[in-house]
């Protein structure tokens, strides 16, 4: 679902052109390349690639919410990859970095809370993990209401 | 908000109708003609408002079922994770409470979605 939300966002930004669209293109390219690397089982290389993307400066023309959505998605992915690589402390740092960009009730925030829960669980912090999963669940619940037409779209 | 929007739209539809009719229609010549003209205008307006209300109602209630199904699945998957953690710590009241609340959220999500959508894996 985060992919779908990101595709909609990318389409909107790409239509505007300029440095912002180049940045979104580089995000899409990094994600696509990471997909290929992961299919080959190259987890570390995929993580390094996405880490390189989030470390690069964001062009000034990118609107705040767009910047946040693209980076939050990348951080959530990096956090999951770090959990898979049995590096929960690093996963926690990535998830925290993503959440530090803002916590609107959307798919990206939900994904980051879930990733942070997985990191906490891997660290043996079960109570904290449950809290993170609960936070993700509450956001998913709000998004469900929107999807069913009960909230502002 | 949707209601306000609907009212504004209806008001605007009514206004545009009034503006549209005045230059095209000659003034009625008798009271019978006058009554017929008023009735015709009212009928036309009623049909127009019906269309607007129908389209607004459709937009308001049309659910995004694929998304809703996916979200309900996520909610219940998270319940599984929370309750698994709780099961590892028997006697831990905080985790047990979270598991119960999570189960309720899963149940609520399933019921909400089942009422309007048919998911392949609810």
PDB file of C-alpha atoms in Angstrom:
ATOM      1  CA  UNK A   1       0.000   0.000   0.000  1.00  0.00           C
ATOM      2  CA  UNK A   2       2.875   2.371   0.704  1.00  0.00           C
ATOM      3  CA  UNK A   3       4.064   1.625  -2.851  1.00  0.00           C
ATOM      4  CA  UNK A   4       0.700   2.617  -4.291  1.00  0.00           C
ATOM      5  CA  UNK A   5       0.607   5.837  -2.285  1.00  0.00           C
ATOM      6  CA  UNK A   6       4.127   6.613  -3.412  1.00  0.00           C
ATOM      7  CA  UNK A   7       3.284   5.995  -7.062  1.00  0.00           C
ATOM      8  CA  UNK A   8       0.426   8.501  -6.879  1.00  0.00           C
ATOM      9  CA  UNK A   9       2.748  11.018  -5.286  1.00  0.00           C
ATOM     10  CA  UNK A  10       5.485  10.360  -7.847  1.00  0.00           C
ATOM     11  CA  UNK A  11       3.045  10.888 -10.706  1.00  0.00           C
ATOM     12  CA  UNK A  12       2.013  14.240  -9.286  1.00  0.00           C
ATOM     13  CA  UNK A  13       5.568  15.460  -8.770  1.00  0.00           C
ATOM     14  CA  UNK A  14       6.821  14.155 -12.110  1.00  0.00           C
ATOM     15  CA  UNK A  15       4.117  16.135 -13.857  1.00  0.00           C
ATOM     16  CA  UNK A  16       5.646  19.301 -12.401  1.00  0.00           C
ATOM     17  CA  UNK A  17       9.159  18.632 -13.794  1.00  0.00           C
ATOM     18  CA  UNK A  18      12.490  20.113 -12.592  1.00  0.00           C
ATOM     19  CA  UNK A  19      14.807  19.145  -9.749  1.00  0.00           C
ATOM     20  CA  UNK A  20      11.904  17.775  -7.714  1.00  0.00           C
ATOM     21  CA  UNK A  21      10.973  15.318 -10.444  1.00  0.00           C
ATOM     22  CA  UNK A  22      14.617  14.271 -10.838  1.00  0.00           C
ATOM     23  CA  UNK A  23      14.754  13.528  -7.133  1.00  0.00           C
ATOM     24  CA  UNK A  24      11.579  11.439  -7.297  1.00  0.00           C
ATOM     25  CA  UNK A  25      12.990   9.632 -10.336  1.00  0.00           C
ATOM     26  CA  UNK A  26      16.141   8.842  -8.372  1.00  0.00           C
ATOM     27  CA  UNK A  27      13.977   7.512  -5.509  1.00  0.00           C
ATOM     28  CA  UNK A  28      12.056   5.281  -7.910  1.00  0.00           C
ATOM     29  CA  UNK A  29      15.332   4.112  -9.487  1.00  0.00           C
ATOM     30  CA  UNK A  30      16.850   3.338  -6.080  1.00  0.00           C
ATOM     31  CA  UNK A  31      13.759   1.363  -5.050  1.00  0.00           C
ATOM     32  CA  UNK A  32      13.691  -0.557  -8.338  1.00  0.00           C
ATOM     33  CA  UNK A  33      17.396  -1.356  -8.078  1.00  0.00           C
ATOM     34  CA  UNK A  34      16.912  -2.449  -4.463  1.00  0.00           C
ATOM     35  CA  UNK A  35      14.140  -4.793  -5.639  1.00  0.00           C
ATOM     36  CA  UNK A  36      16.538  -6.405  -8.122  1.00  0.00           C
ATOM     37  CA  UNK A  37      19.282  -6.761  -5.505  1.00  0.00           C
ATOM     38  CA  UNK A  38      16.846  -8.296  -3.005  1.00  0.00           C
ATOM     39  CA  UNK A  39      15.666 -10.805  -5.600  1.00  0.00           C
ATOM     40  CA  UNK A  40      19.326 -11.853  -5.865  1.00  0.00           C
ATOM     41  CA  UNK A  41      19.519 -12.101  -2.089  1.00  0.00           C
ATOM     42  CA  UNK A  42      21.870  -9.113  -1.835  1.00  0.00           C
ATOM     43  CA  UNK A  43      20.336  -7.594   1.255  1.00  0.00           C
ATOM     44  CA  UNK A  44      23.377  -5.548   2.300  1.00  0.00           C
ATOM     45  CA  UNK A  45      23.778  -4.039  -1.153  1.00  0.00           C
ATOM     46  CA  UNK A  46      20.093  -3.089  -1.296  1.00  0.00           C
ATOM     47  CA  UNK A  47      20.356  -1.466   2.107  1.00  0.00           C
ATOM     48  CA  UNK A  48      23.507   0.431   1.110  1.00  0.00           C
ATOM     49  CA  UNK A  49      21.773   1.722  -2.001  1.00  0.00           C
ATOM     50  CA  UNK A  50      18.722   3.012  -0.123  1.00  0.00           C
ATOM     51  CA  UNK A  51      20.920   4.446   2.609  1.00  0.00           C
ATOM     52  CA  UNK A  52      22.778   6.356  -0.096  1.00  0.00           C
ATOM     53  CA  UNK A  53      19.487   7.776  -1.341  1.00  0.00           C
ATOM     54  CA  UNK A  54      18.282   9.006   2.078  1.00  0.00           C
ATOM     55  CA  UNK A  55      21.717  10.507   2.777  1.00  0.00           C
ATOM     56  CA  UNK A  56      21.700  12.698  -0.300  1.00  0.00           C
ATOM     57  CA  UNK A  57      20.394  16.261   0.051  1.00  0.00           C
ATOM     58  CA  UNK A  58      16.831  16.858  -1.089  1.00  0.00           C
ATOM     59  CA  UNK A  59      16.418  19.596  -3.728  1.00  0.00           C
ATOM     60  CA  UNK A  60      14.766  22.769  -2.491  1.00  0.00           C
ATOM     61  CA  UNK A  61      11.874  22.533  -4.930  1.00  0.00           C
ATOM     62  CA  UNK A  62      10.378  19.447  -3.299  1.00  0.00           C
ATOM     63  CA  UNK A  63       7.325  20.257  -1.172  1.00  0.00           C
ATOM     64  CA  UNK A  64       7.582  19.299   2.513  1.00  0.00           C
ATOM     65  CA  UNK A  65       4.881  16.579   2.550  1.00  0.00           C
ATOM     66  CA  UNK A  66       6.286  15.007  -0.648  1.00  0.00           C
ATOM     67  CA  UNK A  67       9.815  15.018   0.733  1.00  0.00           C
ATOM     68  CA  UNK A  68       8.564  13.429   3.940  1.00  0.00           C
ATOM     69  CA  UNK A  69       6.535  10.717   2.169  1.00  0.00           C
ATOM     70  CA  UNK A  70       9.391   9.624  -0.117  1.00  0.00           C
ATOM     71  CA  UNK A  71      11.969   9.604   2.676  1.00  0.00           C
ATOM     72  CA  UNK A  72       9.624   7.955   5.209  1.00  0.00           C
ATOM     73  CA  UNK A  73       8.977   5.151   2.734  1.00  0.00           C
ATOM     74  CA  UNK A  74      12.718   4.652   2.201  1.00  0.00           C
ATOM     75  CA  UNK A  75      13.421   4.700   5.956  1.00  0.00           C
ATOM     76  CA  UNK A  76      10.675   2.141   6.610  1.00  0.00           C
ATOM     77  CA  UNK A  77      12.184  -0.106   3.968  1.00  0.00           C
ATOM     78  CA  UNK A  78      15.670   0.350   5.398  1.00  0.00           C
ATOM     79  CA  UNK A  79      14.369  -0.511   8.884  1.00  0.00           C
ATOM     80  CA  UNK A  80      12.769  -3.730   7.655  1.00  0.00           C
ATOM     81  CA  UNK A  81      15.964  -4.684   5.802  1.00  0.00           C
ATOM     82  CA  UNK A  82      17.994  -4.052   8.964  1.00  0.00           C
ATOM     83  CA  UNK A  83      15.660  -6.301  10.984  1.00  0.00           C
ATOM     84  CA  UNK A  84      16.103  -9.002   8.342  1.00  0.00           C
ATOM     85  CA  UNK A  85      19.861  -8.533   8.596  1.00  0.00           C
ATOM     86  CA  UNK A  86      19.603  -9.100  12.377  1.00  0.00           C
ATOM     87  CA  UNK A  87      20.621  -5.519  13.100  1.00  0.00           C
ATOM     88  CA  UNK A  88      17.714  -4.317  15.254  1.00  0.00           C
ATOM     89  CA  UNK A  89      19.541  -1.316  16.730  1.00  0.00           C
ATOM     90  CA  UNK A  90      20.178  -0.018  13.226  1.00  0.00           C
ATOM     91  CA  UNK A  91      16.551  -0.772  12.308  1.00  0.00           C
ATOM     92  CA  UNK A  92      15.404   1.292  15.250  1.00  0.00           C
ATOM     93  CA  UNK A  93      17.572   4.226  14.130  1.00  0.00           C
ATOM     94  CA  UNK A  94      16.098   4.117  10.626  1.00  0.00           C
ATOM     95  CA  UNK A  95      12.529   3.928  11.929  1.00  0.00           C
ATOM     96  CA  UNK A  96      13.200   6.794  14.330  1.00  0.00           C
ATOM     97  CA  UNK A  97      14.678   8.873  11.505  1.00  0.00           C
ATOM     98  CA  UNK A  98      11.544   8.272   9.434  1.00  0.00           C
ATOM     99  CA  UNK A  99       9.194   9.166  12.259  1.00  0.00           C
ATOM    100  CA  UNK A 100      11.231  12.277  13.042  1.00  0.00           C
ATOM    101  CA  UNK A 101      10.138  13.655   9.665  1.00  0.00           C
ATOM    102  CA  UNK A 102       6.544  13.842  10.909  1.00  0.00           C
ATOM    103  CA  UNK A 103       3.795  11.473  11.996  1.00  0.00           C
ATOM    104  CA  UNK A 104       0.612  12.142  10.042  1.00  0.00           C
ATOM    105  CA  UNK A 105      -1.910   9.279  10.169  1.00  0.00           C
ATOM    106  CA  UNK A 106      -0.904   7.678   6.863  1.00  0.00           C
ATOM    107  CA  UNK A 107       0.492   4.446   5.452  1.00  0.00           C
ATOM    108  CA  UNK A 108       4.086   5.595   5.835  1.00  0.00           C
ATOM    109  CA  UNK A 109       3.749   6.336   9.550  1.00  0.00           C
ATOM    110  CA  UNK A 110       1.960   3.036  10.075  1.00  0.00           C
ATOM    111  CA  UNK A 111       4.761   1.190   8.244  1.00  0.00           C
ATOM    112  CA  UNK A 112       7.398   2.974  10.336  1.00  0.00           C
ATOM    113  CA  UNK A 113       5.658   2.045  13.607  1.00  0.00           C
ATOM    114  CA  UNK A 114       5.404  -1.561  12.465  1.00  0.00           C
ATOM    115  CA  UNK A 115       9.101  -1.567  11.558  1.00  0.00           C
ATOM    116  CA  UNK A 116       9.968  -0.044  14.927  1.00  0.00           C
ATOM    117  CA  UNK A 117       7.877  -2.743  16.600  1.00  0.00           C
ATOM    118  CA  UNK A 118       9.803  -5.435  14.775  1.00  0.00           C
ATOM    119  CA  UNK A 119      13.084  -3.821  15.817  1.00  0.00           C
ATOM    120  CA  UNK A 120      11.976  -3.604  19.464  1.00  0.00           C
ATOM    121  CA  UNK A 121      10.822  -7.204  19.337  1.00  0.00           C
ATOM    122  CA  UNK A 122      14.192  -8.309  17.957  1.00  0.00           C
ATOM    123  CA  UNK A 123      15.875  -6.390  20.772  1.00  0.00           C
ATOM    124  CA  UNK A 124      13.781  -8.322  23.283  1.00  0.00           C
ATOM    125  CA  UNK A 125      11.724  -5.263  24.273  1.00  0.00           C
ATOM    126  CA  UNK A 126       8.346  -6.950  24.018  1.00  0.00           C
ATOM    127  CA  UNK A 127       6.255  -4.364  25.872  1.00  0.00           C
ATOM    128  CA  UNK A 128       7.679  -1.557  23.712  1.00  0.00           C
ATOM    129  CA  UNK A 129       7.126  -3.659  20.609  1.00  0.00           C
ATOM    130  CA  UNK A 130       3.472  -4.168  21.517  1.00  0.00           C
ATOM    131  CA  UNK A 131       3.079  -0.385  21.944  1.00  0.00           C
ATOM    132  CA  UNK A 132       4.546   0.229  18.492  1.00  0.00           C
ATOM    133  CA  UNK A 133       2.281  -2.369  16.887  1.00  0.00           C
ATOM    134  CA  UNK A 134      -0.681  -0.841  18.660  1.00  0.00           C
ATOM    135  CA  UNK A 135       0.222   2.610  17.316  1.00  0.00           C
ATOM    136  CA  UNK A 136       0.445   1.159  13.798  1.00  0.00           C
ATOM    137  CA  UNK A 137      -2.894  -0.576  14.315  1.00  0.00           C
ATOM    138  CA  UNK A 138      -4.643   2.620  15.416  1.00  0.00           C
ATOM    139  CA  UNK A 139      -3.465   4.412  12.271  1.00  0.00           C
ATOM    140  CA  UNK A 140      -4.582   1.489  10.118  1.00  0.00           C
ATOM    141  CA  UNK A 141      -7.974   1.677  11.823  1.00  0.00           C
ATOM    142  CA  UNK A 142      -8.293   5.386  10.965  1.00  0.00           C
ATOM    143  CA  UNK A 143      -7.234   4.671   7.377  1.00  0.00           C
ATOM    144  CA  UNK A 144      -9.838   1.906   7.205  1.00  0.00           C
ATOM    145  CA  UNK A 145     -12.573   4.354   8.179  1.00  0.00           C
ATOM    146  CA  UNK A 146     -11.411   6.649   5.369  1.00  0.00           C
ATOM    147  CA  UNK A 147     -11.379   3.764   2.901  1.00  0.00           C
ATOM    148  CA  UNK A 148     -14.934   2.884   3.857  1.00  0.00           C
ATOM    149  CA  UNK A 149     -16.012   6.462   3.295  1.00  0.00           C
ATOM    150  CA  UNK A 150     -16.398   7.351   6.963  1.00  0.00           C
ATOM    151  CA  UNK A 151     -13.657   9.977   7.146  1.00  0.00           C
ATOM    152  CA  UNK A 152     -12.406  13.008   5.223  1.00  0.00           C
ATOM    153  CA  UNK A 153     -10.548  11.903   2.118  1.00  0.00           C
TER     154      UNK A 153
ATOM    155  CA  UNK B   1     -18.130  19.286   5.680  1.00  0.00           C
ATOM    156  CA  UNK B   2     -19.661  17.185   2.897  1.00  0.00           C
ATOM    157  CA  UNK B   3     -23.081  18.413   3.923  1.00  0.00           C
ATOM    158  CA  UNK B   4     -21.940  22.051   3.741  1.00  0.00           C
ATOM    159  CA  UNK B   5     -20.437  21.372   0.356  1.00  0.00           C
ATOM    160  CA  UNK B   6     -23.675  19.800  -0.794  1.00  0.00           C
ATOM    161  CA  UNK B   7     -25.671  22.824   0.372  1.00  0.00           C
ATOM    162  CA  UNK B   8     -23.278  25.227  -1.324  1.00  0.00           C
ATOM    163  CA  UNK B   9     -23.468  23.203  -4.517  1.00  0.00           C
ATOM    164  CA  UNK B  10     -27.243  23.100  -4.426  1.00  0.00           C
ATOM    165  CA  UNK B  11     -27.364  26.830  -3.796  1.00  0.00           C
ATOM    166  CA  UNK B  12     -24.991  27.426  -6.662  1.00  0.00           C
ATOM    167  CA  UNK B  13     -27.026  25.146  -8.932  1.00  0.00           C
ATOM    168  CA  UNK B  14     -30.131  27.061  -8.040  1.00  0.00           C
ATOM    169  CA  UNK B  15     -28.394  30.381  -8.688  1.00  0.00           C
ATOM    170  CA  UNK B  16     -26.984  29.296 -12.039  1.00  0.00           C
ATOM    171  CA  UNK B  17     -30.416  28.062 -13.000  1.00  0.00           C
ATOM    172  CA  UNK B  18     -31.996  31.394 -12.153  1.00  0.00           C
ATOM    173  CA  UNK B  19     -29.364  33.269 -14.107  1.00  0.00           C
ATOM    174  CA  UNK B  20     -29.749  30.919 -17.057  1.00  0.00           C
ATOM    175  CA  UNK B  21     -33.511  31.150 -17.300  1.00  0.00           C
ATOM    176  CA  UNK B  22     -33.998  34.909 -17.149  1.00  0.00           C
ATOM    177  CA  UNK B  23     -32.549  35.960 -20.529  1.00  0.00           C
ATOM    178  CA  UNK B  24     -34.023  33.002 -22.493  1.00  0.00           C
ATOM    179  CA  UNK B  25     -37.611  33.018 -21.355  1.00  0.00           C
ATOM    180  CA  UNK B  26     -40.036  35.782 -22.341  1.00  0.00           C
ATOM    181  CA  UNK B  27     -42.278  37.070 -19.565  1.00  0.00           C
ATOM    182  CA  UNK B  28     -45.512  35.016 -19.312  1.00  0.00           C
ATOM    183  CA  UNK B  29     -48.555  36.591 -20.855  1.00  0.00           C
ATOM    184  CA  UNK B  30     -51.297  35.116 -18.636  1.00  0.00           C
ATOM    185  CA  UNK B  31     -51.691  33.600 -15.181  1.00  0.00           C
ATOM    186  CA  UNK B  32     -52.210  30.073 -16.651  1.00  0.00           C
ATOM    187  CA  UNK B  33     -49.090  30.393 -18.761  1.00  0.00           C
ATOM    188  CA  UNK B  34     -47.334  31.803 -15.745  1.00  0.00           C
ATOM    189  CA  UNK B  35     -48.289  28.771 -13.625  1.00  0.00           C
ATOM    190  CA  UNK B  36     -47.216  26.350 -16.378  1.00  0.00           C
ATOM    191  CA  UNK B  37     -43.874  28.092 -16.740  1.00  0.00           C
ATOM    192  CA  UNK B  38     -43.265  28.029 -12.987  1.00  0.00           C
ATOM    193  CA  UNK B  39     -44.189  24.332 -12.832  1.00  0.00           C
ATOM    194  CA  UNK B  40     -41.862  23.516 -15.738  1.00  0.00           C
ATOM    195  CA  UNK B  41     -39.007  25.381 -14.114  1.00  0.00           C
ATOM    196  CA  UNK B  42     -39.634  23.617 -10.810  1.00  0.00           C
ATOM    197  CA  UNK B  43     -39.689  20.201 -12.504  1.00  0.00           C
ATOM    198  CA  UNK B  44     -36.456  20.967 -14.305  1.00  0.00           C
ATOM    199  CA  UNK B  45     -34.864  22.158 -11.076  1.00  0.00           C
ATOM    200  CA  UNK B  46     -36.045  19.056  -9.191  1.00  0.00           C
ATOM    201  CA  UNK B  47     -34.447  16.755 -11.781  1.00  0.00           C
ATOM    202  CA  UNK B  48     -31.234  18.759 -11.657  1.00  0.00           C
ATOM    203  CA  UNK B  49     -31.094  18.632  -7.842  1.00  0.00           C
ATOM    204  CA  UNK B  50     -31.858  14.912  -7.915  1.00  0.00           C
ATOM    205  CA  UNK B  51     -28.841  14.316 -10.145  1.00  0.00           C
ATOM    206  CA  UNK B  52     -26.598  16.388  -7.890  1.00  0.00           C
ATOM    207  CA  UNK B  53     -27.776  14.626  -4.736  1.00  0.00           C
ATOM    208  CA  UNK B  54     -27.379  11.197  -6.311  1.00  0.00           C
ATOM    209  CA  UNK B  55     -23.827  11.901  -7.405  1.00  0.00           C
ATOM    210  CA  UNK B  56     -22.946  13.317  -3.974  1.00  0.00           C
ATOM    211  CA  UNK B  57     -24.460  10.325  -2.204  1.00  0.00           C
ATOM    212  CA  UNK B  58     -22.555   7.915  -4.440  1.00  0.00           C
ATOM    213  CA  UNK B  59     -19.293   9.732  -3.794  1.00  0.00           C
ATOM    214  CA  UNK B  60     -19.934   9.764  -0.065  1.00  0.00           C
ATOM    215  CA  UNK B  61     -20.650   6.074   0.406  1.00  0.00           C
ATOM    216  CA  UNK B  62     -18.547   4.397  -2.292  1.00  0.00           C
ATOM    217  CA  UNK B  63     -15.985   2.382  -0.311  1.00  0.00           C
ATOM    218  CA  UNK B  64     -12.488   1.542  -1.517  1.00  0.00           C
ATOM    219  CA  UNK B  65     -12.881  -2.195  -0.923  1.00  0.00           C
ATOM    220  CA  UNK B  66      -9.432  -3.442  -2.028  1.00  0.00           C
ATOM    221  CA  UNK B  67      -7.815  -0.913   0.295  1.00  0.00           C
ATOM    222  CA  UNK B  68     -10.271  -1.656   3.098  1.00  0.00           C
ATOM    223  CA  UNK B  69      -9.619  -5.402   2.796  1.00  0.00           C
ATOM    224  CA  UNK B  70      -5.864  -4.838   2.889  1.00  0.00           C
ATOM    225  CA  UNK B  71      -6.136  -2.550   5.910  1.00  0.00           C
ATOM    226  CA  UNK B  72      -8.368  -4.994   7.794  1.00  0.00           C
ATOM    227  CA  UNK B  73      -5.777  -7.680   7.047  1.00  0.00           C
ATOM    228  CA  UNK B  74      -3.010  -5.458   8.410  1.00  0.00           C
ATOM    229  CA  UNK B  75      -4.993  -4.680  11.560  1.00  0.00           C
ATOM    230  CA  UNK B  76      -5.543  -8.373  12.244  1.00  0.00           C
ATOM    231  CA  UNK B  77      -1.929  -9.244  11.424  1.00  0.00           C
ATOM    232  CA  UNK B  78      -0.806  -6.671  13.997  1.00  0.00           C
ATOM    233  CA  UNK B  79      -3.219  -8.244  16.472  1.00  0.00           C
ATOM    234  CA  UNK B  80      -1.443 -11.551  15.886  1.00  0.00           C
ATOM    235  CA  UNK B  81       1.917  -9.929  16.642  1.00  0.00           C
ATOM    236  CA  UNK B  82       0.646  -8.190  19.794  1.00  0.00           C
ATOM    237  CA  UNK B  83      -1.016 -11.325  21.136  1.00  0.00           C
ATOM    238  CA  UNK B  84       2.032 -13.443  20.344  1.00  0.00           C
ATOM    239  CA  UNK B  85       4.092 -11.074  22.475  1.00  0.00           C
ATOM    240  CA  UNK B  86       1.459 -11.290  25.209  1.00  0.00           C
ATOM    241  CA  UNK B  87       1.522 -15.092  25.127  1.00  0.00           C
ATOM    242  CA  UNK B  88       5.272 -15.017  25.789  1.00  0.00           C
ATOM    243  CA  UNK B  89       4.674 -13.121  29.028  1.00  0.00           C
ATOM    244  CA  UNK B  90       1.871 -14.826  30.909  1.00  0.00           C
ATOM    245  CA  UNK B  91       0.747 -12.752  33.865  1.00  0.00           C
ATOM    246  CA  UNK B  92       1.916  -9.479  32.282  1.00  0.00           C
ATOM    247  CA  UNK B  93      -1.266  -7.425  32.654  1.00  0.00           C
ATOM    248  CA  UNK B  94      -0.188  -4.610  30.309  1.00  0.00           C
ATOM    249  CA  UNK B  95       0.431  -6.969  27.405  1.00  0.00           C
ATOM    250  CA  UNK B  96      -2.737  -8.949  28.116  1.00  0.00           C
ATOM    251  CA  UNK B  97      -4.798  -5.744  28.002  1.00  0.00           C
ATOM    252  CA  UNK B  98      -3.175  -4.715  24.732  1.00  0.00           C
ATOM    253  CA  UNK B  99      -3.892  -8.140  23.258  1.00  0.00           C
ATOM    254  CA  UNK B 100      -7.566  -7.916  24.235  1.00  0.00           C
ATOM    255  CA  UNK B 101      -7.865  -4.403  22.784  1.00  0.00           C
ATOM    256  CA  UNK B 102      -6.064  -5.499  19.620  1.00  0.00           C
ATOM    257  CA  UNK B 103      -8.440  -8.462  19.203  1.00  0.00           C
ATOM    258  CA  UNK B 104     -11.372  -6.095  19.502  1.00  0.00           C
ATOM    259  CA  UNK B 105      -9.869  -3.845  16.812  1.00  0.00           C
ATOM    260  CA  UNK B 106      -9.411  -6.822  14.511  1.00  0.00           C
ATOM    261  CA  UNK B 107     -12.978  -8.001  15.108  1.00  0.00           C
ATOM    262  CA  UNK B 108     -14.343  -4.469  14.579  1.00  0.00           C
ATOM    263  CA  UNK B 109     -12.326  -4.031  11.377  1.00  0.00           C
ATOM    264  CA  UNK B 110     -13.562  -7.376  10.002  1.00  0.00           C
ATOM    265  CA  UNK B 111     -17.163  -6.512  10.790  1.00  0.00           C
ATOM    266  CA  UNK B 112     -16.880  -3.000   9.326  1.00  0.00           C
ATOM    267  CA  UNK B 113     -15.383  -4.337   6.103  1.00  0.00           C
ATOM    268  CA  UNK B 114     -17.689  -7.357   5.825  1.00  0.00           C
ATOM    269  CA  UNK B 115     -20.698  -5.043   6.017  1.00  0.00           C
ATOM    270  CA  UNK B 116     -19.781  -3.368   2.719  1.00  0.00           C
ATOM    271  CA  UNK B 117     -17.075  -5.384   0.960  1.00  0.00           C
ATOM    272  CA  UNK B 118     -16.338  -9.021   0.239  1.00  0.00           C
ATOM    273  CA  UNK B 119     -12.640  -9.653   0.768  1.00  0.00           C
ATOM    274  CA  UNK B 120     -10.981 -12.780  -0.592  1.00  0.00           C
ATOM    275  CA  UNK B 121      -9.034 -13.151   2.685  1.00  0.00           C
ATOM    276  CA  UNK B 122     -10.951 -11.214   5.366  1.00  0.00           C
TER     277      UNK B 122
END
